[in-house]
Short mmCIF file of C-alpha atoms in Angstrom, two decimals:
data_model
loop_
_atom_site.label_atom_id
_atom_site.label_comp_id
_atom_site.label_asym_id
_atom_site.label_seq_id
_atom_site.Cartn_x
_atom_site.Cartn_y
_atom_site.Cartn_z
CA MET A 28 0.29 -0.17 0.17
CA ILE A 29 1.32 3.29 -0.54
CA GLU A 30 1.17 5.82 1.83
CA ARG A 31 1.01 9.08 -0.21
CA LEU A 32 1.00 9.01 -4.05
CA CYS A 33 2.50 12.41 -5.80
CA ILE A 34 2.00 12.81 -9.43
CA ILE A 35 3.63 15.78 -10.92
CA GLY A 36 1.18 16.56 -13.94
CA VAL A 37 -2.45 15.77 -13.37
CA GLY A 38 -3.16 15.76 -17.43
CA LEU A 39 -4.52 12.88 -19.06
CA ILE A 40 -1.65 10.79 -18.13
CA GLY A 41 -0.99 11.60 -14.71
CA GLY A 42 -4.58 12.13 -13.66
CA SER A 43 -5.58 8.66 -15.25
CA VAL A 44 -2.91 7.04 -13.18
CA ALA A 45 -4.03 9.37 -10.09
CA ARG A 46 -7.76 7.44 -11.14
CA ALA A 47 -6.52 3.48 -11.73
CA ALA A 48 -4.73 4.32 -8.30
CA ARG A 49 -7.90 5.18 -5.93
CA ALA A 50 -10.20 2.58 -7.99
CA LYS A 51 -7.70 -0.12 -6.96
CA GLY A 52 -7.55 1.17 -3.98
CA LEU A 53 -3.54 1.40 -4.20
CA CYS A 54 -2.79 4.37 -2.18
CA HIS A 55 -4.63 6.40 0.84
CA GLU A 56 -3.43 9.85 -0.48
CA ILE A 57 -3.17 11.35 -3.99
CA VAL A 58 -1.19 14.55 -3.76
CA GLY A 59 -1.84 16.62 -7.39
CA VAL A 60 1.11 18.80 -8.50
CA ASP A 61 0.37 21.05 -11.61
CA ALA A 62 1.27 24.58 -12.95
CA ASP A 63 -1.77 24.91 -14.46
CA THR A 64 -3.60 26.54 -11.31
CA ASP A 65 -7.13 26.04 -13.09
CA ASN A 66 -7.00 22.41 -14.17
CA LEU A 67 -5.06 21.58 -10.42
CA ARG A 68 -8.43 22.66 -8.87
CA ASN A 69 -10.66 21.01 -11.58
CA ALA A 70 -8.60 17.71 -10.28
CA LEU A 71 -9.60 18.58 -6.67
CA GLU A 72 -13.30 19.46 -7.50
CA CYS A 73 -13.45 16.20 -10.01
CA GLY A 74 -12.12 14.12 -6.50
CA VAL A 75 -8.68 12.52 -8.75
CA ILE A 76 -6.36 13.89 -6.75
CA ASP A 77 -7.21 15.19 -2.89
CA VAL A 78 -4.36 18.00 -2.52
CA GLY A 79 -3.07 19.98 -5.01
CA TYR A 80 -0.06 22.50 -4.80
CA SER A 81 1.47 24.27 -7.71
CA ASP A 82 4.85 24.12 -6.21
CA THR A 83 7.13 21.09 -7.06
CA SER A 84 8.88 20.51 -3.63
CA GLN A 85 6.16 21.17 -1.32
CA GLY A 86 3.77 18.07 -3.13
CA ALA A 87 6.88 16.03 -3.25
CA ALA A 88 7.60 16.45 0.65
CA SER A 89 6.89 13.36 2.54
CA ALA A 90 5.62 10.86 -0.87
CA ASP A 91 7.09 7.67 -0.72
CA LEU A 92 6.33 7.43 -4.72
CA VAL A 93 6.73 10.44 -6.98
CA MET A 94 5.07 10.36 -10.86
CA ILE A 95 6.20 12.95 -12.86
CA ALA A 96 4.29 13.29 -16.01
CA THR A 97 4.79 16.39 -17.57
CA PRO A 98 6.20 16.67 -21.16
CA VAL A 99 9.59 15.42 -21.35
CA GLY A 100 10.64 19.11 -21.66
CA THR A 101 9.95 20.23 -18.50
CA PHE A 102 12.47 17.40 -16.74
CA ASP A 103 15.08 19.99 -15.90
CA ALA A 104 13.24 22.26 -14.14
CA ILE A 105 11.08 18.90 -12.64
CA LEU A 106 14.32 17.65 -11.75
CA GLY A 107 15.64 20.72 -9.81
CA ALA A 108 13.03 21.18 -7.76
CA LEU A 109 12.59 17.77 -7.03
CA LYS A 110 16.62 17.51 -5.74
CA PRO A 111 16.65 19.90 -2.72
CA VAL A 112 13.84 16.92 -0.83
CA TRP A 113 14.58 14.02 -3.02
CA SER A 114 15.54 11.80 -0.58
CA THR A 115 16.81 7.85 -1.18
CA GLN A 116 13.80 6.33 0.70
CA VAL A 117 11.14 7.59 -2.62
CA VAL A 118 11.18 5.90 -5.30
CA VAL A 119 10.47 8.12 -8.76
CA THR A 120 10.04 7.36 -12.42
CA ASP A 121 7.61 9.23 -15.02
CA ALA A 122 5.80 8.71 -18.14
CA GLY A 123 8.11 10.55 -21.03
CA SER A 124 8.13 9.67 -24.35
CA THR A 125 11.37 9.60 -24.78
CA LYS A 126 14.20 8.58 -22.34
CA CYS A 127 17.47 8.85 -23.47
CA SER A 128 16.45 13.04 -23.21
CA VAL A 129 15.19 12.28 -19.85
CA ILE A 130 18.32 10.37 -18.48
CA GLU A 131 20.49 13.40 -19.87
CA SER A 132 18.14 15.99 -17.35
CA ALA A 133 19.14 13.30 -14.89
CA GLU A 134 22.58 13.86 -15.33
CA ARG A 135 22.08 17.36 -15.24
CA ILE A 136 20.92 17.93 -12.27
CA PHE A 137 22.47 15.01 -9.56
CA GLY A 138 25.44 14.30 -11.82
CA GLU A 139 24.31 10.95 -12.14
CA VAL A 140 21.29 9.09 -12.37
CA PRO A 141 19.68 8.47 -9.16
CA GLU A 142 19.43 4.76 -8.25
CA ASN A 143 16.08 5.47 -6.68
CA PHE A 144 14.76 7.57 -10.70
CA VAL A 145 13.09 4.11 -12.61
CA PRO A 146 12.56 5.70 -15.95
CA GLY A 147 9.64 4.41 -17.93
CA HIS A 148 7.20 5.39 -20.21
CA PRO A 149 3.64 4.04 -20.62
CA ILE A 150 2.37 3.51 -24.37
CA ALA A 151 -1.18 4.45 -23.99
CA GLY A 152 -2.98 8.06 -24.27
CA ALA A 153 -5.58 9.87 -26.20
CA GLU A 154 -5.85 13.08 -28.13
CA ARG A 155 -7.37 15.08 -25.53
CA SER A 156 -5.98 16.89 -22.68
CA GLY A 157 -6.14 18.19 -19.44
CA VAL A 158 -7.65 16.02 -16.52
CA ASP A 159 -10.94 15.73 -17.96
CA ALA A 160 -9.93 13.29 -19.77
CA SER A 161 -8.31 11.12 -17.89
CA THR A 162 -9.99 7.53 -16.98
CA ALA A 163 -9.27 5.20 -14.73
CA ASP A 164 -9.17 2.33 -17.22
CA LEU A 165 -6.67 4.16 -19.79
CA TYR A 166 -4.20 1.57 -18.60
CA GLN A 167 -5.69 -1.70 -18.76
CA GLY A 168 -3.86 -4.11 -20.95
CA LYS A 169 -1.70 -1.08 -22.29
CA ARG A 170 2.23 -1.55 -22.45
CA VAL A 171 4.39 0.14 -19.84
CA ILE A 172 7.68 -0.20 -20.95
CA LEU A 173 10.52 0.73 -18.16
CA THR A 174 14.43 1.76 -19.08
CA PRO A 175 16.45 1.34 -15.88
CA LEU A 176 20.28 1.72 -15.94
CA ASN A 177 22.82 -0.79 -14.72
CA ASN A 178 22.92 1.29 -11.48
CA THR A 179 19.14 1.27 -10.91
CA SER A 180 17.78 0.18 -7.38
CA PRO A 181 16.39 -3.19 -8.66
CA LEU A 182 13.34 -3.24 -5.11
CA ALA A 183 12.91 0.34 -7.06
CA ILE A 184 12.48 -1.30 -10.69
CA LYS A 185 10.28 -4.07 -8.96
CA ARG A 186 8.40 -1.43 -6.95
CA VAL A 187 7.18 0.41 -9.77
CA GLU A 188 6.99 -2.99 -11.71
CA ARG A 189 3.95 -3.69 -9.47
CA PHE A 190 2.13 -0.12 -9.67
CA TRP A 191 2.18 -0.80 -13.10
CA ARG A 192 0.69 -3.89 -12.78
CA ALA A 193 -1.83 -3.23 -10.67
CA ILE A 194 -3.45 -0.85 -12.88
CA GLY A 195 -4.00 -3.34 -15.46
CA ALA A 196 -0.61 -2.93 -17.59
CA LYS A 197 1.68 -5.01 -19.06
CA VAL A 198 5.80 -4.42 -18.41
CA SER A 199 8.52 -5.06 -20.36
CA GLU A 200 12.56 -3.24 -19.86
CA MET A 201 13.96 -1.98 -23.05
CA GLU A 202 17.04 -0.68 -23.21
CA PRO A 203 16.99 3.54 -23.63
CA ALA A 204 18.32 4.67 -26.92
CA HIS A 205 16.94 1.20 -28.11
CA HIS A 206 13.10 2.73 -26.52
CA ASP A 207 13.85 5.38 -28.26
CA GLU A 208 14.81 4.68 -31.64
CA VAL A 209 11.68 2.13 -31.39
CA LEU A 210 8.49 4.79 -30.64
CA ALA A 211 10.94 6.96 -32.92
CA ALA A 212 9.01 5.12 -35.92
CA THR A 213 5.93 3.88 -34.37
CA SER A 214 4.47 7.08 -32.51
CA HIS A 215 7.08 9.97 -33.40
CA LEU A 216 6.68 9.89 -37.07
CA PRO A 217 3.62 8.52 -37.31
CA HIS A 218 2.47 12.14 -35.23
CA VAL A 219 4.91 14.41 -37.44
CA LEU A 220 3.26 12.67 -40.27
CA ALA A 221 -0.36 13.60 -39.60
CA PHE A 222 0.65 17.08 -37.85
CA THR A 223 2.44 17.96 -41.99
CA LEU A 224 -0.38 16.67 -43.72
CA THR A 225 -3.28 18.08 -42.31
CA TYR A 226 -0.73 21.67 -42.11
CA MET A 227 -0.61 20.88 -45.94
CA LEU A 228 -4.04 20.62 -46.45
CA GLY A 229 -5.07 23.16 -44.34
CA LYS A 230 -2.70 26.18 -46.39
CA LYS A 231 -5.08 25.06 -49.56
CA ASP A 232 -7.66 28.08 -50.67
CA GLU A 233 -10.01 25.38 -51.56
CA GLN A 234 -9.23 23.87 -47.37
CA GLN A 235 -13.24 24.06 -46.56
CA GLU A 236 -13.60 22.04 -50.01
CA ILE A 237 -11.29 19.93 -49.40
CA PHE A 238 -12.25 19.15 -45.38
CA GLN A 239 -15.97 18.83 -46.65
CA TYR A 240 -15.74 15.71 -49.14
CA ALA A 241 -12.91 14.20 -46.91
CA ALA A 242 -13.37 10.63 -46.36
CA GLY A 243 -13.14 8.58 -43.48
CA GLY A 244 -9.69 7.68 -44.21
CA PHE A 245 -8.47 11.06 -44.00
CA ARG A 246 -10.14 11.64 -40.59
CA ASP A 247 -8.44 8.18 -39.32
CA PHE A 248 -5.12 8.99 -40.72
CA THR A 249 -5.43 13.00 -39.16
CA ARG A 250 -6.65 11.64 -36.02
CA ILE A 251 -3.75 12.03 -34.04
CA ALA A 252 -2.47 15.68 -35.24
CA SER A 253 -5.60 16.36 -32.73
CA SER A 254 -2.84 15.61 -29.75
CA ASP A 255 -1.39 18.56 -27.82
CA PRO A 256 0.80 20.59 -29.42
CA LYS A 257 3.45 21.44 -26.29
CA MET A 258 3.76 18.34 -25.89
CA TRP A 259 4.70 16.90 -29.30
CA LEU A 260 7.16 19.55 -29.58
CA ASP A 261 8.99 18.59 -26.62
CA ILE A 262 9.15 15.16 -27.82
CA CYS A 263 10.14 16.12 -31.51
CA LEU A 264 13.42 17.93 -30.01
CA ALA A 265 13.83 15.65 -27.63
CA ASN A 266 14.12 12.69 -30.29
CA ARG A 267 14.74 15.17 -33.14
CA ARG A 268 17.77 12.22 -34.64
CA GLN A 269 16.21 9.28 -34.49
CA ILE A 270 13.01 11.25 -35.70
CA VAL A 271 14.62 13.25 -39.54
CA SER A 272 16.44 9.70 -40.08
CA LEU A 273 13.43 8.10 -40.55
CA ILE A 274 11.59 11.32 -42.33
CA HIS A 275 14.41 10.89 -44.56
CA GLN A 276 14.22 7.07 -44.94
CA PHE A 277 10.03 7.45 -44.99
CA ARG A 278 10.89 10.11 -47.72
CA GLU A 279 13.02 7.89 -50.08
CA GLU A 280 10.41 5.44 -50.12
CA LEU A 281 7.23 7.76 -50.90
CA SER A 282 9.70 8.72 -53.71
CA VAL A 283 9.71 5.24 -54.52
CA ALA A 284 5.48 5.32 -54.65
CA ALA A 285 5.49 7.97 -56.58
CA GLY A 286 7.78 6.74 -59.16
CA LEU A 287 5.58 4.17 -59.23
CA ILE A 288 2.46 5.80 -59.82
CA SER A 289 3.63 8.10 -62.72
CA ARG A 290 5.05 5.01 -64.60
CA GLY A 291 1.96 3.09 -63.75
CA ALA A 292 3.75 0.23 -62.47
CA GLU A 293 0.61 -2.08 -61.72
CA ASP A 294 2.09 -5.05 -60.60
CA GLU A 295 5.03 -3.26 -58.59
CA LEU A 296 2.37 -0.82 -57.02
CA TYR A 297 -0.31 -3.70 -56.34
CA SER A 298 3.00 -5.70 -54.33
CA LEU A 299 3.64 -2.45 -52.38
CA PHE A 300 0.45 -2.16 -51.48
CA SER A 301 -0.09 -5.54 -50.93
CA GLU A 302 2.75 -6.07 -48.54
CA ALA A 303 2.11 -3.10 -46.22
CA ARG A 304 -2.02 -4.69 -45.96
CA SER A 305 -0.23 -8.34 -44.50
CA ALA A 306 3.11 -5.69 -42.57
CA ARG A 307 -0.46 -4.47 -40.50
CA GLN A 308 -2.34 -7.18 -40.25
CA ARG A 309 1.23 -8.66 -38.23
CA PHE A 310 0.74 -5.67 -36.27
CA LEU A 311 -2.63 -6.00 -35.37
CA ASP A 312 -2.68 -10.12 -34.62
CA GLN A 313 0.70 -8.77 -32.12
CA LEU A 314 -1.42 -6.70 -30.90
CA GLU A 315 -3.60 -8.73 -29.55
CA LYS A 316 -1.45 -11.23 -28.48
#
């Protein structure tokens, strides 16, 4: 049982952690920390948290588990605020979408990553943001990747793993750099593509007609362009090397497809589409496991 759970960033991710922890009876008290006072007030009024603070160090004081659920661009400031009250008796973890940047922040602030800090990333989310978007079942059946270092305390890892499993998640471990490489391909690049396509079409003079006659495929493909721009700005800057490399690879593949269409290469184009369809089916099969 967690006596005092502190969640820094009570939005979709942090708010959903709080709701799930309360629904499962995992802690006696949930403390929320958020720079957005309106969101913090809303979290209190909705009963998502028991106590709210705008000051990070005040909120984390006396907690026995701290979850950082803010955009990765804030981690220098968050960890800097935690440093004066940091205790080796407290387990600290995070939900950041990039792991190398989070580890680098910890190294800048502490000189090395503290043994009781367990970097992690829940592979779950939605296009809406804020505590109003949070749900108690967001992590049910979803994957959580922990990226501990060689010096990370095994007891801290086990405690974080037990916590995520208790709220319904499937937990696995991965090297931080490999995590960033995989997520760049499966999450970060698709978001950049969706944002860019929607931006391109939105600039066209006939945009009202384009959007009026857009079919479900456009809606499905660009759904993730409704995500929080600030969060994705931070992710792209934090994982820029991997994302830019993939953009170049995608541009080459797109050029190949353009050439096939231009030449009317029916067999080759059909083969490309068929292989892509088979690849997606493999993804769906793995998703159901």
